PDB file of C-alpha atoms in Angstrom:
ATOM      1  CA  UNK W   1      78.363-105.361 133.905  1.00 85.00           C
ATOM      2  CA  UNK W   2      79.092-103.655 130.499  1.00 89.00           C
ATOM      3  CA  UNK W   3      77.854-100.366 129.865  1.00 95.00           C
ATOM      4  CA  UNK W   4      76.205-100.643 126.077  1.00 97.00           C
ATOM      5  CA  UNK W   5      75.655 -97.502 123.436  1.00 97.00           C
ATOM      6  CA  UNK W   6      72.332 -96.906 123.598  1.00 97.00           C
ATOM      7  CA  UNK W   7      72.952 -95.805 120.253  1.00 97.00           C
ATOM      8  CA  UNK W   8      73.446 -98.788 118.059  1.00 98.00           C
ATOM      9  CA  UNK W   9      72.279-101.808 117.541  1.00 99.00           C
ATOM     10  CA  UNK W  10      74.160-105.063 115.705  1.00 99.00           C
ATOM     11  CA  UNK W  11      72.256-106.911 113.030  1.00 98.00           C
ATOM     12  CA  UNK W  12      74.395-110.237 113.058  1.00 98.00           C
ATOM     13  CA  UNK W  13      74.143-111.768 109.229  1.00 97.00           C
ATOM     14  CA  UNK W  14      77.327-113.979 108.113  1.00 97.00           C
ATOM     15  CA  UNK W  15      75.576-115.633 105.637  1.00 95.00           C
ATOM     16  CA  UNK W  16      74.324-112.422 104.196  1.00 89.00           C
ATOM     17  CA  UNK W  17      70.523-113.943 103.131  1.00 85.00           C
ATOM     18  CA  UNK W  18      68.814-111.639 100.752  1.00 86.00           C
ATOM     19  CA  UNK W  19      65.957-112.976 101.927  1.00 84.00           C
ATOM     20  CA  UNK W  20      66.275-111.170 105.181  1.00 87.00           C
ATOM     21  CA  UNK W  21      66.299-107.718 103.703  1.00 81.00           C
ATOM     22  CA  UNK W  22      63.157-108.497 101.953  1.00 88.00           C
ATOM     23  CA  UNK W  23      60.652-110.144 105.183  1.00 92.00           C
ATOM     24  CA  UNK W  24      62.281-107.741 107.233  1.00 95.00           C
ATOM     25  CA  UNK W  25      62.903-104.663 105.346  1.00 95.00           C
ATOM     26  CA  UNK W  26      60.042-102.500 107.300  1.00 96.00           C
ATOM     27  CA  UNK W  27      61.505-103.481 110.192  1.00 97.00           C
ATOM     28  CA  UNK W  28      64.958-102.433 109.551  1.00 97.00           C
ATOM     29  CA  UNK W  29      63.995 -99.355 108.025  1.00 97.00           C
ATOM     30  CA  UNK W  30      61.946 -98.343 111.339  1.00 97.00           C
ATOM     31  CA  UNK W  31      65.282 -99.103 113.671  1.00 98.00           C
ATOM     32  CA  UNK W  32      67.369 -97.441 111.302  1.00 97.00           C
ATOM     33  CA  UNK W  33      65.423 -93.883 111.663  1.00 97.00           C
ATOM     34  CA  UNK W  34      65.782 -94.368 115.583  1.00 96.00           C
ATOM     35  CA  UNK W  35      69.200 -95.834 116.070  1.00 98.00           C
ATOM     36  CA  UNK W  36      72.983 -96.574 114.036  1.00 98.00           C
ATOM     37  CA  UNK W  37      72.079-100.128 112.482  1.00 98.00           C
ATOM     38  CA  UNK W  38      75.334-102.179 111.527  1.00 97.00           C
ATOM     39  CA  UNK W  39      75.211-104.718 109.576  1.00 97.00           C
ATOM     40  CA  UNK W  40      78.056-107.656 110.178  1.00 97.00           C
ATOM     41  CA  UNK W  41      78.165-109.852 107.276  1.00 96.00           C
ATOM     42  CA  UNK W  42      82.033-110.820 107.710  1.00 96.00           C
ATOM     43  CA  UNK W  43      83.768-112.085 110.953  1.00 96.00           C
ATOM     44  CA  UNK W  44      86.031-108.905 110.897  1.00 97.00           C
ATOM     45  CA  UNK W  45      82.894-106.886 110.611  1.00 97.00           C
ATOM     46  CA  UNK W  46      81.148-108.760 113.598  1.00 97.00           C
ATOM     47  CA  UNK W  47      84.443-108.595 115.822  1.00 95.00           C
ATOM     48  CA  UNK W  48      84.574-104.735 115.352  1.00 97.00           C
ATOM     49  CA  UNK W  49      80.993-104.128 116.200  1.00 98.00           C
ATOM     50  CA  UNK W  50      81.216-106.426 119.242  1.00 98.00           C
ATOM     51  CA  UNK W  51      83.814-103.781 120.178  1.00 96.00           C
ATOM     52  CA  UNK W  52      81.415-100.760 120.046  1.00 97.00           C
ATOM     53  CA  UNK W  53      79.239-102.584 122.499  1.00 98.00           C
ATOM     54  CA  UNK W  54      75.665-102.127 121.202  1.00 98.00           C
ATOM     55  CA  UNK W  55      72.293-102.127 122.921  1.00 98.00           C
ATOM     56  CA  UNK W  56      71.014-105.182 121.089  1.00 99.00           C
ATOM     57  CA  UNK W  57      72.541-107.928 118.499  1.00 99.00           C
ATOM     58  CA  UNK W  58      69.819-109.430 116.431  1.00 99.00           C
ATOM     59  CA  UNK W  59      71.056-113.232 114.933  1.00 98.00           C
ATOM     60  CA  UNK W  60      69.618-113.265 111.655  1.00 98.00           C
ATOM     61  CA  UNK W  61      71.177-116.006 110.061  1.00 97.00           C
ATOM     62  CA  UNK W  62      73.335-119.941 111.199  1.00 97.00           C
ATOM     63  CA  UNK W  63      76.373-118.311 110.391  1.00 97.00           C
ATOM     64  CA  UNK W  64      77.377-117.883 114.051  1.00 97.00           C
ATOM     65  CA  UNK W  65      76.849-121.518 114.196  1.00 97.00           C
ATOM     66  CA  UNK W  66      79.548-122.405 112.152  1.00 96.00           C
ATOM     67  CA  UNK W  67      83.500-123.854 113.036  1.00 95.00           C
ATOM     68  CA  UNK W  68      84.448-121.270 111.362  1.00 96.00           C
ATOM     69  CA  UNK W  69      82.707-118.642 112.680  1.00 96.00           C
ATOM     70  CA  UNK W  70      84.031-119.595 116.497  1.00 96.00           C
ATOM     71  CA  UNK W  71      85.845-116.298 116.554  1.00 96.00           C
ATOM     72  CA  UNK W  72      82.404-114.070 116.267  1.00 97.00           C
ATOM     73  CA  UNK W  73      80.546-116.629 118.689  1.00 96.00           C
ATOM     74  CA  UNK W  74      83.559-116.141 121.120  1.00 97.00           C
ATOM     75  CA  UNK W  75      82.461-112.517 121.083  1.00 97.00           C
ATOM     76  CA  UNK W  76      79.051-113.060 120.921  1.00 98.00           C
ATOM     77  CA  UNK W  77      79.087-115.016 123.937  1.00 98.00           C
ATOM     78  CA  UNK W  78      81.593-112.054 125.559  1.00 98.00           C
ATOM     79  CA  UNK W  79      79.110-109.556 125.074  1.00 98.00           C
ATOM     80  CA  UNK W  80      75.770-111.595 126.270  1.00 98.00           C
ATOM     81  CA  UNK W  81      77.009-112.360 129.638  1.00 98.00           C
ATOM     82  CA  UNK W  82      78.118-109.060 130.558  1.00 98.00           C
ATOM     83  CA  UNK W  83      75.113-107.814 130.195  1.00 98.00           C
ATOM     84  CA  UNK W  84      74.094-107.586 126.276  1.00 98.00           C
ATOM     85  CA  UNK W  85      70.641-108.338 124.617  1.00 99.00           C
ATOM     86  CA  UNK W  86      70.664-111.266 121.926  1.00 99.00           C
ATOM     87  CA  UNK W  87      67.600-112.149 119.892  1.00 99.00           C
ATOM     88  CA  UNK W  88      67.715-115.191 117.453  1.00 99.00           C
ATOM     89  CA  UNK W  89      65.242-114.357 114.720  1.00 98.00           C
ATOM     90  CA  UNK W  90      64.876-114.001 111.203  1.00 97.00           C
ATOM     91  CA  UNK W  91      66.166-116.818 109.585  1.00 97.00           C
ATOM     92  CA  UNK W  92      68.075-118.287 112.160  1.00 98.00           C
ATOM     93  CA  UNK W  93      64.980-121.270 112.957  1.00 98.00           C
ATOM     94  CA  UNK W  94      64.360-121.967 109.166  1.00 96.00           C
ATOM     95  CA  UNK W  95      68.151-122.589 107.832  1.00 95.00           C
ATOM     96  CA  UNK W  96      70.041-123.344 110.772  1.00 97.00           C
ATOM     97  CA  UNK W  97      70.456-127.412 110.488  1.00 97.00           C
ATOM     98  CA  UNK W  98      68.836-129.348 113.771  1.00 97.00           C
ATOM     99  CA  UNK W  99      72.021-130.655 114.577  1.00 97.00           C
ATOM    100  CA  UNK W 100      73.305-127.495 114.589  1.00 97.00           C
ATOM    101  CA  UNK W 101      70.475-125.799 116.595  1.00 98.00           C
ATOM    102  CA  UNK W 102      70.418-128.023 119.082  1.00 98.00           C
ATOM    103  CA  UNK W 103      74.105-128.461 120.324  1.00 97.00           C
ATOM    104  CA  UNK W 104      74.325-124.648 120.235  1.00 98.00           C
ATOM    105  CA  UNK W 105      71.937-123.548 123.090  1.00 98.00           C
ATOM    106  CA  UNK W 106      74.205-125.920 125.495  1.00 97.00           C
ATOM    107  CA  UNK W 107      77.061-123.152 124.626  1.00 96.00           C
ATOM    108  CA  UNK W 108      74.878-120.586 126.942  1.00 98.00           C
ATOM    109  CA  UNK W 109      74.383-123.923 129.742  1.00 97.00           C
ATOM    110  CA  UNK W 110      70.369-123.856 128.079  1.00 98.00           C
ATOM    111  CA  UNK W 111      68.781-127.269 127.971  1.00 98.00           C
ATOM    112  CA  UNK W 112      66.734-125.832 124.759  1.00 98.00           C
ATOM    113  CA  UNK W 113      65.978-128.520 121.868  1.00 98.00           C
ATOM    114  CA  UNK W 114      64.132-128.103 118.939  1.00 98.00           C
ATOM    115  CA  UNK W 115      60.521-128.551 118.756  1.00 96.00           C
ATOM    116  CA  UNK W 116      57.225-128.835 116.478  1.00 95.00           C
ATOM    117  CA  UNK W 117      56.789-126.500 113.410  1.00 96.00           C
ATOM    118  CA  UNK W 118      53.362-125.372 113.079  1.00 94.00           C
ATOM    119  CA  UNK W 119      51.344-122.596 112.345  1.00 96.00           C
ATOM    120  CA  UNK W 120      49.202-121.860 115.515  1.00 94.00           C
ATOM    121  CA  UNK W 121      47.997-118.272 117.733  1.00 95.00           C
ATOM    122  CA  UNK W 122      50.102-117.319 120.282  1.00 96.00           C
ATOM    123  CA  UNK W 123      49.801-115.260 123.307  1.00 95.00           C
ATOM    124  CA  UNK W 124      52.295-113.786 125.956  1.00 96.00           C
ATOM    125  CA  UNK W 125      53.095-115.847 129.054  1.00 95.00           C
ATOM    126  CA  UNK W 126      52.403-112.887 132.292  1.00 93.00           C
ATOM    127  CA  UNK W 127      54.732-115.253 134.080  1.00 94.00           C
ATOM    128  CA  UNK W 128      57.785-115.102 132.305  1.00 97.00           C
ATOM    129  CA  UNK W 129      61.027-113.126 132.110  1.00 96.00           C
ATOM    130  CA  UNK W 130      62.125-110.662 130.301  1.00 98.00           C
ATOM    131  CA  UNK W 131      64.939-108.586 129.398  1.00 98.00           C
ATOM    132  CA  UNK W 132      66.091-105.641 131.817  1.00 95.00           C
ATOM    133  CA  UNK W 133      63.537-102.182 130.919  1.00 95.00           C
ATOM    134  CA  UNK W 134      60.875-104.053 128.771  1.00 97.00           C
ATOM    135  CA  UNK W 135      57.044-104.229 130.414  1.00 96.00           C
ATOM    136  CA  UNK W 136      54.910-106.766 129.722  1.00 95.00           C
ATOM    137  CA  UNK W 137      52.154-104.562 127.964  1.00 95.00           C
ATOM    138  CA  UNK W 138      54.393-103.609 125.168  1.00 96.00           C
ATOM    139  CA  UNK W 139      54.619-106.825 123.601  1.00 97.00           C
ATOM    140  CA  UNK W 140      52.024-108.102 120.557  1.00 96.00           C
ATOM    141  CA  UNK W 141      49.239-110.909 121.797  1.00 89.00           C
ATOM    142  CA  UNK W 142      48.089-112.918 120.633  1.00 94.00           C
ATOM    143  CA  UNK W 143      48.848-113.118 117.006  1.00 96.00           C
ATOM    144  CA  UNK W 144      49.490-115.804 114.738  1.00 97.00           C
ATOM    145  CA  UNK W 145      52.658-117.517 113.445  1.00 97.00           C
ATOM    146  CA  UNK W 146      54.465-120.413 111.946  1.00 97.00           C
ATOM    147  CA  UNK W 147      57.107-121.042 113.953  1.00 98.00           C
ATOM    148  CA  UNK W 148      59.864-124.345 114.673  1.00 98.00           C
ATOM    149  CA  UNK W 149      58.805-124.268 118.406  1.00 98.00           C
ATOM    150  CA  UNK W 150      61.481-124.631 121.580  1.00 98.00           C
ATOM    151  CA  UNK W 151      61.163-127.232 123.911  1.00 97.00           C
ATOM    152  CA  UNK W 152      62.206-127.652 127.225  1.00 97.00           C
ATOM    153  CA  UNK W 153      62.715-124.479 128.294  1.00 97.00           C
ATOM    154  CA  UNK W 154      62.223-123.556 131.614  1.00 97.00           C
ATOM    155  CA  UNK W 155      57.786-122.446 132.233  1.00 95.00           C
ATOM    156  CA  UNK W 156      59.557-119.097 132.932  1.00 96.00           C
ATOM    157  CA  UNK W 157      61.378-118.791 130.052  1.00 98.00           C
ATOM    158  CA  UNK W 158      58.710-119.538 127.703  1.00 97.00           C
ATOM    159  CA  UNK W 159      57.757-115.938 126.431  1.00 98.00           C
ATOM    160  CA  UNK W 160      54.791-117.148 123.931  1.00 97.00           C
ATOM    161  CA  UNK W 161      52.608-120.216 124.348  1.00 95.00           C
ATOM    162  CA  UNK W 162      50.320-121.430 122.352  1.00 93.00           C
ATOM    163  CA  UNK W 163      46.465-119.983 122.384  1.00 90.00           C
ATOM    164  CA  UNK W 164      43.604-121.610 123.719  1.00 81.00           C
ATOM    165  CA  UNK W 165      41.398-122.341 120.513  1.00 60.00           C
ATOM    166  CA  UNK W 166      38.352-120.485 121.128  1.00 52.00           C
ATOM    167  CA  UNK W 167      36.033-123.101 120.056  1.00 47.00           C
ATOM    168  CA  UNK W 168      37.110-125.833 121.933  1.00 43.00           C
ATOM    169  CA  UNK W 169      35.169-126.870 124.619  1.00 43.00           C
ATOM    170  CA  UNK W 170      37.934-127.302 127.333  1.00 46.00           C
ATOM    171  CA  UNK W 171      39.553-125.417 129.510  1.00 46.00           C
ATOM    172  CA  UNK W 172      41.701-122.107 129.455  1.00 49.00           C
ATOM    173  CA  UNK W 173      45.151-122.639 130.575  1.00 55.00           C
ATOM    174  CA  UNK W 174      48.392-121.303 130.776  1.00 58.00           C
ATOM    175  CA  UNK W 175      50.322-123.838 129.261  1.00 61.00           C
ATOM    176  CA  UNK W 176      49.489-125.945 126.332  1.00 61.00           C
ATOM    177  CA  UNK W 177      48.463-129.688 126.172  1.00 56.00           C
ATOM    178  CA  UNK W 178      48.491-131.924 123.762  1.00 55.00           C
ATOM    179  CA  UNK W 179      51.448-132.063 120.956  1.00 59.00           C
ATOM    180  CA  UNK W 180      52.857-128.619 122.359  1.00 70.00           C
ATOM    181  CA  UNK W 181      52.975-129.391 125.935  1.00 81.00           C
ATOM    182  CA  UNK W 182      56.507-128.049 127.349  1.00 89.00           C
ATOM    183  CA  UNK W 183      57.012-126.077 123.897  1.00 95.00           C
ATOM    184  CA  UNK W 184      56.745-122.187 122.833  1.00 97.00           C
ATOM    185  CA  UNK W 185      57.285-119.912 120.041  1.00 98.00           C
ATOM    186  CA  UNK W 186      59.764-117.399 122.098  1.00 98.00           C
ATOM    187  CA  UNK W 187      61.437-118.225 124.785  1.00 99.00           C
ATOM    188  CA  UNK W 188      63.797-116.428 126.520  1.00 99.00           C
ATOM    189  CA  UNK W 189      66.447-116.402 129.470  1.00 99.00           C
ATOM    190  CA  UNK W 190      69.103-114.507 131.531  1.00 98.00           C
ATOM    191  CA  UNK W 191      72.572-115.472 131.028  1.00 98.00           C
ATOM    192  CA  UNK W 192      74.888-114.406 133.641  1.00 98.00           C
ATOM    193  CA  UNK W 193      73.750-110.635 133.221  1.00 98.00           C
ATOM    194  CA  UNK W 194      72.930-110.283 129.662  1.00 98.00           C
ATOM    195  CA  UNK W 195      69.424-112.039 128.292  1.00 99.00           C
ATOM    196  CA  UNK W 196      69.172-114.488 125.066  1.00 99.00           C
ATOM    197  CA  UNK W 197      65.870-114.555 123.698  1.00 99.00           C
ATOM    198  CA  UNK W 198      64.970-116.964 120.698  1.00 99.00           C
ATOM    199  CA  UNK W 199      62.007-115.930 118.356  1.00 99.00           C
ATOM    200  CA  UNK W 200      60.646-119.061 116.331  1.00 99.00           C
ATOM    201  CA  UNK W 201      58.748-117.130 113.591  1.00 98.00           C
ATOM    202  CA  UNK W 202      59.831-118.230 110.292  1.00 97.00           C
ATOM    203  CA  UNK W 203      57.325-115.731 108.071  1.00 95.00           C
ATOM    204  CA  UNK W 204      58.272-112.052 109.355  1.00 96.00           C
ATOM    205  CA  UNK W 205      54.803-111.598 110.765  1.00 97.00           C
ATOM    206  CA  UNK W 206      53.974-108.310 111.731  1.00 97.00           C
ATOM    207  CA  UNK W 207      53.484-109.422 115.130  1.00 98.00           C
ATOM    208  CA  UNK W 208      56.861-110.322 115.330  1.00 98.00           C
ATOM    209  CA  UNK W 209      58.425-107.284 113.993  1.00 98.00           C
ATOM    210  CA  UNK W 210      56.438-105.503 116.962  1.00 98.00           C
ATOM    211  CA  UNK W 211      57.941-108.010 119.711  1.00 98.00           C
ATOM    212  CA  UNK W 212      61.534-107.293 118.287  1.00 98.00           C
ATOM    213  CA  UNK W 213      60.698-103.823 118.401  1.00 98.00           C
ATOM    214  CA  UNK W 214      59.433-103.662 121.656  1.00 98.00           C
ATOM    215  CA  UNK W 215      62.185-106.200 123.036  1.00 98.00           C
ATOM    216  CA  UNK W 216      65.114-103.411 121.863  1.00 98.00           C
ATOM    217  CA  UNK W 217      63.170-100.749 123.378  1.00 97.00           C
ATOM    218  CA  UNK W 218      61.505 -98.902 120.054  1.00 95.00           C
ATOM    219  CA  UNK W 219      58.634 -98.300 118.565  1.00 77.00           C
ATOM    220  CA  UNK W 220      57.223 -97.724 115.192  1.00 59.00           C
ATOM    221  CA  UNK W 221      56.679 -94.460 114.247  1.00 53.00           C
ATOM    222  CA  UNK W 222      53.018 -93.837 113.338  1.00 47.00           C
ATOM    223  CA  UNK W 223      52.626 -92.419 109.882  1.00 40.00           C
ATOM    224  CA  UNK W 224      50.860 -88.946 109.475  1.00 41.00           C
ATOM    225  CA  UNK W 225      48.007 -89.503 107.140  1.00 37.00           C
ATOM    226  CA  UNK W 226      47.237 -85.614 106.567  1.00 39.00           C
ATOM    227  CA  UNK W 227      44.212 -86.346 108.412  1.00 38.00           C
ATOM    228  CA  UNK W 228      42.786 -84.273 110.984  1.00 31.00           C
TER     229      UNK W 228
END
């Protein structure tokens, strides 16, 4: 297994959306003060940074995706299953064609297909896995989200399920009936040693930014208010 620098951490963006910088700009900002962010936004960019071995690589975009983009997949998938961290976020569920998104997962030998998109409350499955370090109670629930939803995923590998509504005058379970049965908003799953997660959020909620945050091992720094 590959040692990574705890030091940096690979923001993956071929297709360079300036959207990205905007919905996520807190976020960036917050693992910039705590670690080297690099941003890839060429294939000899991403092929470099691969090299350095990072603690995380956060998809942001479909560039990866693409034919012609095999070279930085190639590396991508290099780097996952000797032990990296990979989080699809951002705008990888909104502009990544279906085609596209669903062939892909079958590259890491994950049954995953592409699911509902609706705007719902989510909460944390106890039950499922998670990447090497992070504890359960460090993750945001429940909070709401629109989100393309995956479906089926493994019950373990679905990271956030769908809320009970509150009002509804059935039982609380785990996992969701109806039009979401067998789908989630994260899911996520080891491969070989590294772990792939997949974050269906296509706002930037703050919720979200939290669960990246606490998925790479930081935390926002709390702003001093001059209070006492």
């Amino acid at each position: 297994m590959t040692e990574l620098d705890q030091s940096k951490i690979l923001l993956l963006c071929l297709d360079n959306q300036p959207s990205i910088h905007g919905k996520y700009k807190d976020l960036l900002a917050i693992i910039s003060r705590s670690v080297e962010l690099k941003r890839a936004r060429s294939i000899d960019e991403a092929r470099e940074f691969f090299d350095e071995k990072p603690r995380a690589v956060l998809v942001a975009d479909a560039g990866v995706t693409r034919s012609e983009n095999v070279r930085v997949y190639s590396k991508l998938l290099s780097y996952l299953i000797t032990g990296g961290l990979v989080i699809f976020g951002f705008d990888f569920p909104s502009l990544t064609p279906n085609d596209a998104f669903n062939v892909f997962w079958g590259n890491f030998e994950l049954p995953w297909k592409s699911g509902n998109a609706d705007r719902l409350s989510f909460r944390v499955n106890p039950f499922c896995s998670l990447p090497r370090g992070v504890r359960y109670d460090s993750l945001p629930s429940p909070y709401t989200m629109s989100v393309l939803h995956m479906r089926r995923a493994k019950p373990d590998d679905r990271m956030f399920l769908q809320a009970p509504d509150p009002e509804a005058e059935t039982e609380d379970t785990l996992f969701p009936t109806g039009p979401h049965k067998g789908q989630a908003a994260v899911v996520g799953a080891k491969v070989k040693y590294g772990f792939l997660v997949y974050i269906g959020d296509i706002n930037g909620q703050t919720g979200t930014k939290k669960l990246i945050l606490a998925l790479i091992g930081l935390r926002p720094r709390r702003t001093n208010t001059g209070r006492t």
